[in-house]
Amino acid sequence: MGKTILTVDDSRTMRDMLRLALSGAGHTVIQAVDGIDGTEVLDNAGVVDVIITDINMPRMDGYGFIEQVRRGSANRATPILVLTTESEPAKKMRARDAGATGWIVKPFDPDKLLAAIRRVSP
Amino acid sequence: MDPMEAIKQTYFQECDELLLAMEEGLIAMESGEADSEMINAVFRAVHSIKGGGGAFGFEILVGFAHVFETAMDQVRSGKLSPSADVVKVLLRAGDKLSDHVSAARAGGGSEVEDSDVKEELRRLTGEEGEDDGPPAADFEGLAFSPIQIDIGDDPVPAPVSVALPSWNIRFAPHAGLYAKANEPFLLLRELATLGSLEVQADLSRLPELAALEPDQAYFAWNIVLHDCQDRAKIEEAFEFVLGDCDLDISELKAEEPAAEPAPEMPVAEVAAPVVHEAASPEKKPAVAAAAEPIKQTIRVDLDKVDRLVNLVGELVITQAMLSQRLMECSAKNSTAGGGLGELEHLLRELQEAVMAIRTQPVKSVFQRMPRLVRETAAQTGKEVRLVIEGEATEVDKTVIERLGEPLTHMIRNAVDHGLESPQDRVAAGKPAEGTVTLSAEHRGGRIVIEVSDDGRGIDRARVRQKAIERGLISPSANLADEEIDNLIFLPGFTTANQVSNISGRGVGLDVVRRNILDLGGRIGIGSVQGKGSRFSLTLPLTLAVLDGMIVAVGDQTFVLPLTHIIESLLPKASDVRRFGSNGTLLNVRGVYVPLVGVGRLLGVPNSKKDLASSVAILVESEGTGRMALAVDAIVGQRQVVIKSFESNFGHIEGIAAATILGDGRVALILDIDSLVAGCRESVAKPSELQLAAGAKQ
C-alpha cells in the first residue's frame, strides 16, 4: 500500500509538511531541494511511485525538472504532481505541456494531497 | 512537540533566511547590480513566505505577500522595470513583509498597518485595490472528495429517490495522456466514487498487432454514470486530462436506452500502453549546464557541534598532559616525543577544523543593517548610504549572535549623531548624502569590525565640557585627544542635548563597550573633527580557545590572554619607583606605567613580595591603557581551552574563565581589562601619572 514518493521543493517548510502528510499516510518519502537535486536523487532512487514538485525553484525549476524526467529517465512514466499556489490556468497548462500529470493547489491539507495522489497512482 | 508546531518553527526559521535573501536581492536591485537570478530569488523568497504562510493560515501576511509577489512577478518578467522609485517601494514592502512575519510569529493580535505600501504596490502593478480579495481567490481548493476508492464498494447509499440524474460519458484518451503518466483506470476509479458506474471499453480502433504503435492511444470508453448530482464533479475528475482526450459528457434522459452497445468485444483488462522510446541522449536540458554548483550544507543541532568542540578541547588537554608525563619520565630522546609532536600538530588542525564548523559569515548580522539605516535615516531626516565590506568574513556563531546589539547601536549612533543634516553637509562642502561604512576583516587571528561615517566627527571641546559637567573628569584634567574620545564610553555619557528617539534610549556606548568586552573583544575609536569618526571592534574568532601565557605566582598558575600582552621584561631595580602610599611605577624606556603584583592583587600566598625581582608583563587594555603586571615566573605559552565557570560561580571581577593545564591542574585565566581598570582606579589617575612622569624627567 505504501508508495515511494519523491518531493521536490526548495522550501524547507513545504518539504517538512509534505513529509509529515505523506509519511503519516504510510508512504515512503524521499526529498530533493530543486530540479537538479531531484534529478540526482532519482538517479539513485530508481523508479518511484509518484513525484511531487514545486514550480518556482532555484537552479532548475519545476518545468525543467518535469521535462528532464519525461525525456527518458527511468521515471518517464511516473506520475508527476505539481505544487502550485498559482491557480492561473497558464501555469497549470505550462506544467502540463512539460509533462505534469496533475497539480495540487497550495496550501493543501493532507486529505487533498492524498486524494490527488490516489488520482494518479494505483 | 506537535509536528505542525515544529514545522511552524521551521517555517519561521526559513522566513528569516528568505527575508535576508530578499533583502540582499532588493539591495542589489537598488544599486542596479541585480541580475535576473537575484530578482528571481527575491520573487521566490516572497513566494515561499506566502506559500508557507497560507499553510498556517496567516491570512493577513498572505494577503500582503500576494500583492508583493505580483509586483515582483512583473519585475522578473520585465513588465515592470526596476527603476529607483519602484525599488524604493519594493524595499518598503520587504520591510513590511518582515514585520508581517514578526507579527505572525508573535501570535495573533498584533496587526501590521500595511495599506499604504499595499496601495503603492498595486499602483505599480496596475492591479486595482480589491480590498484584500486576492488570496481567497488564489486558494481555491481542489474539491474532489476523498472517499472510498475500491470500485467494488458501493459508495453511494442505495438510491432512495430517482431524482439524481445519470450521465453518458465518452472518453477517448490521446497519446499525450499516457505520456504524462495519466491512467484511465484511475480516472474510472475516481468516477466510481461519484456514483454507480457502467463502463464499456471501445476497442474498435485497436489495430492488428503488427500495426500497433506502442506509444499510441487506441482505447476509448463509453461510460454511464448513475446517480450523480453534479456535472462539475465529473468534469473535475477529468481535470488533469482535459486537452489530452476527447471527452463528451451529456445528461442521460430518462427512458433513453443506455449507451449504445459498442462492438461486442469483451471488456478487456485494461493495461495502458505506456511504452516510450528512450529519448535521444544528446538532448540534455540547457538548464542543467547553466546551473552553478552550490555548496552542499547540512543542518546540525548546535548541541552536537558544541559537544564535539568540548571533546576536542578535552583531547587537547589530554595530549598536553601526556606530553608533560613523557617529559617527566625523561624519555625526551625516545621517538615517542616525535610522535607526540605530530599528534599535537594534528590536534591543532583538528581543533581549527572543528571551530570552523561553528563559524559563520558576519553577513547574517550585517544584512540587518541596511534596513536599520533606512529607518534611522527616515526618522532623523538624513540622507545616508550604507557601504558594507567584508561580509563574508567568518567568525564564531556565538560572537555573531552577540554582535547584533552593539552593531545596531553603533550604526544608529553613526547616523543619528555622526552624520550631519543634509543642509549642514552641503554647507560644509560635503555631498548631501552621508556615507556609513560597515566593514569586517580578519587581522592577526582576530576579527576587526569597523563602523565609520563621514560626518562631523567628535567635538572634543563639547565632550570635555560634558564630562566636566557630569563630574566624570576634573576641570583641570589634561587629556590627550584619544583620552577625550574614550570618555564617550563612560557610563551615563551622552552629548545629545536632547535625548532623541533613535540613539538615546538610556543605552549608551558604555553598554556597547561592555558587550564587546564580554565577548573578549576591544573597542577603539578614531575621529577627525569635520571628517568623521571610526569605531573599531576587535573580537576573538572563537570563544572556546585562546592563546595564553602561563605564569606562576606563588603556588598558583595563571593564564594571561596573549592578545593583551605587549611584552615581558625583567625590570631593573632602578626602574621601579614607589609612588604615593602604596603605588609602584615601572619605567619602561622612559614611560611610566603602574606596576602591580598579581600575587598581591589576588591575594595569592607565598608570592614574591619584591616587585623588582619579579617578571613584569606589560599589558594593554582597550580604553584604559597600559600597565605592568608583576608575576613570579613565566612558565610558557600555549593554547588553552576556555572553561567558563560563570554558570557555577557567577561573574568574578578580574577572572575571565578557567582552563585545565597539561599536568591536570586548574588555572585561572585573568581578565586583563577588568584587572587594569580596577587597578588604575585604585593606584593612580592618569593626570597624576603624568605629574609623576614629569617629575622624573
Coordinates of C-alpha atoms in Angstrom, one line a residue, chain B residues 217-474:
Chain B
A217 CA -3.6 5.5 -27.8
Y218 CA -6.3 3.2 -29.2
F219 CA -8.8 2.6 -26.5
A220 CA -11.9 4.6 -25.7
W221 CA -14.6 4.1 -23.1
N222 CA -18.3 4.6 -23.1
I223 CA -19.4 5.2 -19.6
V224 CA -22.8 5.6 -17.9
L225 CA -22.7 7.2 -14.5
H226 CA -25.8 6.9 -12.5
D227 CA -26.9 8.9 -9.5
C228 CA -24.5 11.8 -9.8
Q229 CA -25.8 15.2 -8.9
D230 CA -23.3 17.4 -10.4
R231 CA -21.8 17.7 -13.8
A232 CA -19.0 19.8 -12.4
K233 CA -17.9 16.9 -10.3
I234 CA -17.5 14.7 -13.4
E235 CA -15.5 17.4 -15.2
E236 CA -13.3 17.8 -12.1
A237 CA -12.5 14.1 -12.2
F238 CA -11.1 14.7 -15.7
E239 CA -9.4 17.9 -14.7
F240 CA -5.9 16.6 -15.2
V241 CA -6.5 15.2 -18.6
L242 CA -8.6 17.9 -20.3
G243 CA -7.0 18.6 -23.6
D244 CA -5.4 15.2 -23.8
C245 CA -8.5 13.3 -24.6
D246 CA -11.8 13.6 -26.4
L247 CA -14.4 14.0 -23.7
D248 CA -18.1 14.2 -24.2
I249 CA -20.4 14.4 -21.2
S250 CA -24.1 14.5 -21.7
E251 CA -27.0 14.0 -19.4
L252 CA -28.9 10.8 -20.0
K253 CA -32.6 11.5 -20.3
A254 CA -34.9 9.1 -18.5
E255 CA -36.1 6.2 -20.5
E256 CA -33.3 6.7 -23.1
P257 CA -31.5 3.5 -23.7
A258 CA -28.1 3.2 -22.1
A259 CA -25.0 3.8 -24.1
E260 CA -25.3 2.3 -27.5
P261 CA -23.6 -1.1 -27.2
A262 CA -20.2 -0.9 -28.6
P263 CA -18.9 -3.6 -30.9
E264 CA -19.4 -6.7 -29.0
M265 CA -16.0 -7.3 -27.5
P266 CA -15.1 -8.4 -24.1
V267 CA -14.4 -5.7 -21.6
A268 CA -10.7 -6.0 -21.6
E269 CA -8.5 -5.8 -18.6
V270 CA -7.0 -2.5 -19.5
A271 CA -3.3 -2.1 -19.4
A272 CA -2.5 1.3 -20.7
P273 CA 0.1 1.1 -23.4
V274 CA 2.7 3.3 -22.0
V275 CA 6.0 2.4 -23.5
H276 CA 8.3 5.1 -24.5
E277 CA 11.2 5.3 -26.8
A278 CA 14.3 6.3 -24.9
A279 CA 14.8 9.9 -25.6
S280 CA 17.8 11.0 -27.6
P281 CA 20.6 11.3 -25.0
E282 CA 22.2 14.3 -26.6
K283 CA 19.3 16.5 -25.8
K284 CA 20.4 17.4 -22.3
P285 CA 18.5 20.3 -20.9
A286 CA 20.2 23.6 -21.2
V287 CA 19.3 24.4 -17.6
A288 CA 21.5 21.7 -16.2
A289 CA 24.5 23.0 -17.9
A290 CA 23.9 26.6 -16.8
A291 CA 23.4 25.7 -13.2
E292 CA 26.2 26.6 -11.0
P293 CA 27.4 24.3 -8.3
I294 CA 26.0 25.3 -5.0
K295 CA 27.7 24.4 -1.7
Q296 CA 26.1 21.4 0.0
T297 CA 25.2 22.1 3.5
I298 CA 23.6 20.1 6.3
R299 CA 21.8 21.5 9.3
V300 CA 23.3 20.2 12.6
D301 CA 22.0 20.7 16.1
L302 CA 24.2 23.2 17.7
D303 CA 24.5 21.0 20.8
K304 CA 26.2 18.3 18.8
V305 CA 28.7 20.8 17.5
D306 CA 29.4 22.1 21.0
R307 CA 29.8 18.6 22.2
L308 CA 32.4 18.0 19.5
V309 CA 34.1 21.2 20.4
N310 CA 34.2 20.2 24.0
L311 CA 35.6 16.7 23.2
V312 CA 38.3 18.2 21.1
G313 CA 39.1 20.5 23.9
E314 CA 39.4 17.6 26.3
L315 CA 41.6 15.8 23.7
V316 CA 43.9 18.8 23.6
I317 CA 44.2 18.8 27.4
T318 CA 44.9 15.1 27.5
Q319 CA 47.5 15.5 24.8
A320 CA 49.2 18.2 26.9
M321 CA 49.1 16.0 29.9
L322 CA 50.5 13.1 28.1
S323 CA 53.3 15.2 26.7
Q324 CA 54.1 16.5 30.2
R325 CA 54.2 13.0 31.6
L326 CA 56.6 12.0 28.9
M327 CA 58.9 14.8 29.7
E328 CA 58.8 13.8 33.4
C329 CA 59.8 10.3 32.7
S330 CA 62.9 11.7 30.9
A331 CA 62.1 9.9 27.7
K332 CA 63.0 13.0 25.7
N333 CA 65.2 11.2 23.3
S334 CA 62.7 8.5 22.6
T335 CA 60.8 8.6 19.3
A336 CA 57.6 8.9 21.3
G337 CA 58.4 12.6 21.6
G338 CA 58.4 13.0 17.9
G339 CA 55.1 11.1 17.5
L340 CA 53.6 13.3 20.2
G341 CA 54.7 16.4 18.4
E342 CA 53.0 15.1 15.3
L343 CA 49.9 14.4 17.4
E344 CA 49.9 17.9 18.7
H345 CA 50.1 19.3 15.3
L346 CA 47.2 17.2 14.1
L347 CA 45.2 18.0 17.1
R348 CA 45.6 21.7 16.5
E349 CA 44.4 21.2 12.9
L350 CA 41.5 19.2 14.2
Q351 CA 40.6 21.9 16.6
E352 CA 40.7 24.5 14.0
A353 CA 38.5 22.4 11.7
V354 CA 36.0 21.9 14.5
M355 CA 36.0 25.5 15.4
A356 CA 35.4 26.3 11.7
I357 CA 32.1 24.4 11.9
R358 CA 30.9 26.9 14.4
T359 CA 31.9 29.9 12.2
Q360 CA 29.5 31.8 10.0
P361 CA 29.9 34.8 7.8
V362 CA 29.1 38.0 9.5
K363 CA 26.7 38.6 6.7
S364 CA 23.8 37.4 8.8
V365 CA 24.3 40.4 11.1
F366 CA 25.4 42.8 8.5
Q367 CA 22.3 42.2 6.4
R368 CA 20.0 43.5 9.1
M369 CA 21.8 46.9 9.0
P370 CA 20.5 48.3 5.7
R371 CA 17.0 48.4 7.0
L372 CA 18.2 49.9 10.2
V373 CA 20.0 52.6 8.3
R374 CA 16.9 53.3 6.2
E375 CA 14.7 53.6 9.2
T376 CA 17.0 55.7 11.2
A377 CA 17.7 57.9 8.2
A378 CA 13.9 58.4 7.7
Q379 CA 13.4 59.2 11.3
T380 CA 16.2 61.7 11.5
G381 CA 15.7 63.3 8.1
K382 CA 19.1 62.4 6.9
E383 CA 20.3 61.0 3.6
V384 CA 22.5 58.0 4.2
R385 CA 24.3 55.5 2.0
L386 CA 25.5 52.3 3.7
V387 CA 28.6 50.6 2.4
I388 CA 29.2 47.1 3.5
E389 CA 32.6 45.4 3.1
G390 CA 33.9 42.0 4.0
E391 CA 30.5 40.5 4.9
A392 CA 31.9 37.0 4.0
T393 CA 34.3 37.2 6.9
E394 CA 33.7 34.3 9.2
V395 CA 33.5 34.3 12.9
D396 CA 32.2 32.1 15.7
K397 CA 28.4 31.8 15.8
T398 CA 28.2 33.0 19.4
V399 CA 30.2 36.1 18.5
I400 CA 27.8 36.7 15.7
E401 CA 24.8 36.3 17.8
R402 CA 26.0 38.8 20.3
L403 CA 27.3 41.2 17.8
G404 CA 23.8 42.3 16.7
E405 CA 23.0 44.6 19.6
P406 CA 26.3 46.5 19.7
L407 CA 26.3 46.9 16.0
T408 CA 22.8 48.2 15.9
H409 CA 23.6 50.7 18.5
M410 CA 26.8 51.9 16.7
I411 CA 25.1 52.2 13.4
R412 CA 22.2 54.2 14.8
N413 CA 24.7 56.3 16.6
A414 CA 26.6 56.9 13.4
V415 CA 23.5 58.0 11.5
D416 CA 22.0 60.0 14.4
H417 CA 25.0 61.6 16.0
G418 CA 27.7 61.1 13.5
L419 CA 26.2 62.4 10.3
E420 CA 25.1 66.0 9.9
S421 CA 21.8 67.0 8.3
P422 CA 21.8 67.3 4.5
Q423 CA 21.8 71.1 4.8
D424 CA 24.7 71.2 7.2
R425 CA 26.6 68.8 5.0
V426 CA 26.1 70.9 1.9
A427 CA 27.1 74.0 3.9
A428 CA 30.3 72.2 4.9
G429 CA 31.1 71.4 1.3
K430 CA 30.2 67.7 1.5
P431 CA 27.7 65.7 -0.6
A432 CA 24.2 65.9 1.0
E433 CA 24.2 62.1 1.3
G434 CA 26.3 60.9 4.1
T435 CA 28.2 57.6 4.0
V436 CA 28.3 55.0 6.8
T437 CA 30.7 52.2 6.2
L438 CA 30.5 48.8 7.9
S439 CA 33.4 46.5 7.3
A440 CA 34.8 43.3 8.7
E441 CA 38.2 41.7 8.2
H442 CA 40.5 39.2 9.8
R443 CA 43.5 40.7 11.3
G444 CA 46.1 38.7 13.3
G445 CA 43.8 35.9 14.4
R446 CA 41.0 38.3 15.4
I447 CA 38.2 39.8 13.5
V448 CA 38.0 43.6 13.2
I449 CA 34.7 45.2 12.6
E450 CA 34.6 48.9 11.8
V451 CA 31.8 51.3 11.7
S452 CA 32.8 54.6 10.2
D453 CA 31.0 57.7 9.0
D454 CA 32.0 60.8 7.1
G455 CA 30.1 63.0 9.4
R456 CA 31.1 65.7 11.8
G457 CA 33.5 63.7 14.0
I458 CA 33.7 64.0 17.7
D459 CA 33.5 67.6 19.0
R460 CA 36.2 67.2 21.7
A461 CA 35.5 70.5 23.3
R462 CA 31.9 69.6 23.8
V463 CA 32.7 66.1 25.0
R464 CA 35.1 67.5 27.5
Q465 CA 32.6 70.1 28.6
K466 CA 30.0 67.5 29.1
A467 CA 32.3 65.2 31.0
I468 CA 33.2 68.0 33.4
E469 CA 29.5 68.9 33.8
R470 CA 28.8 65.3 34.8
G471 CA 31.7 65.2 37.1
L472 CA 33.4 62.4 35.1
I473 CA 36.7 64.3 34.9
S474 CA 38.0 67.2 36.9

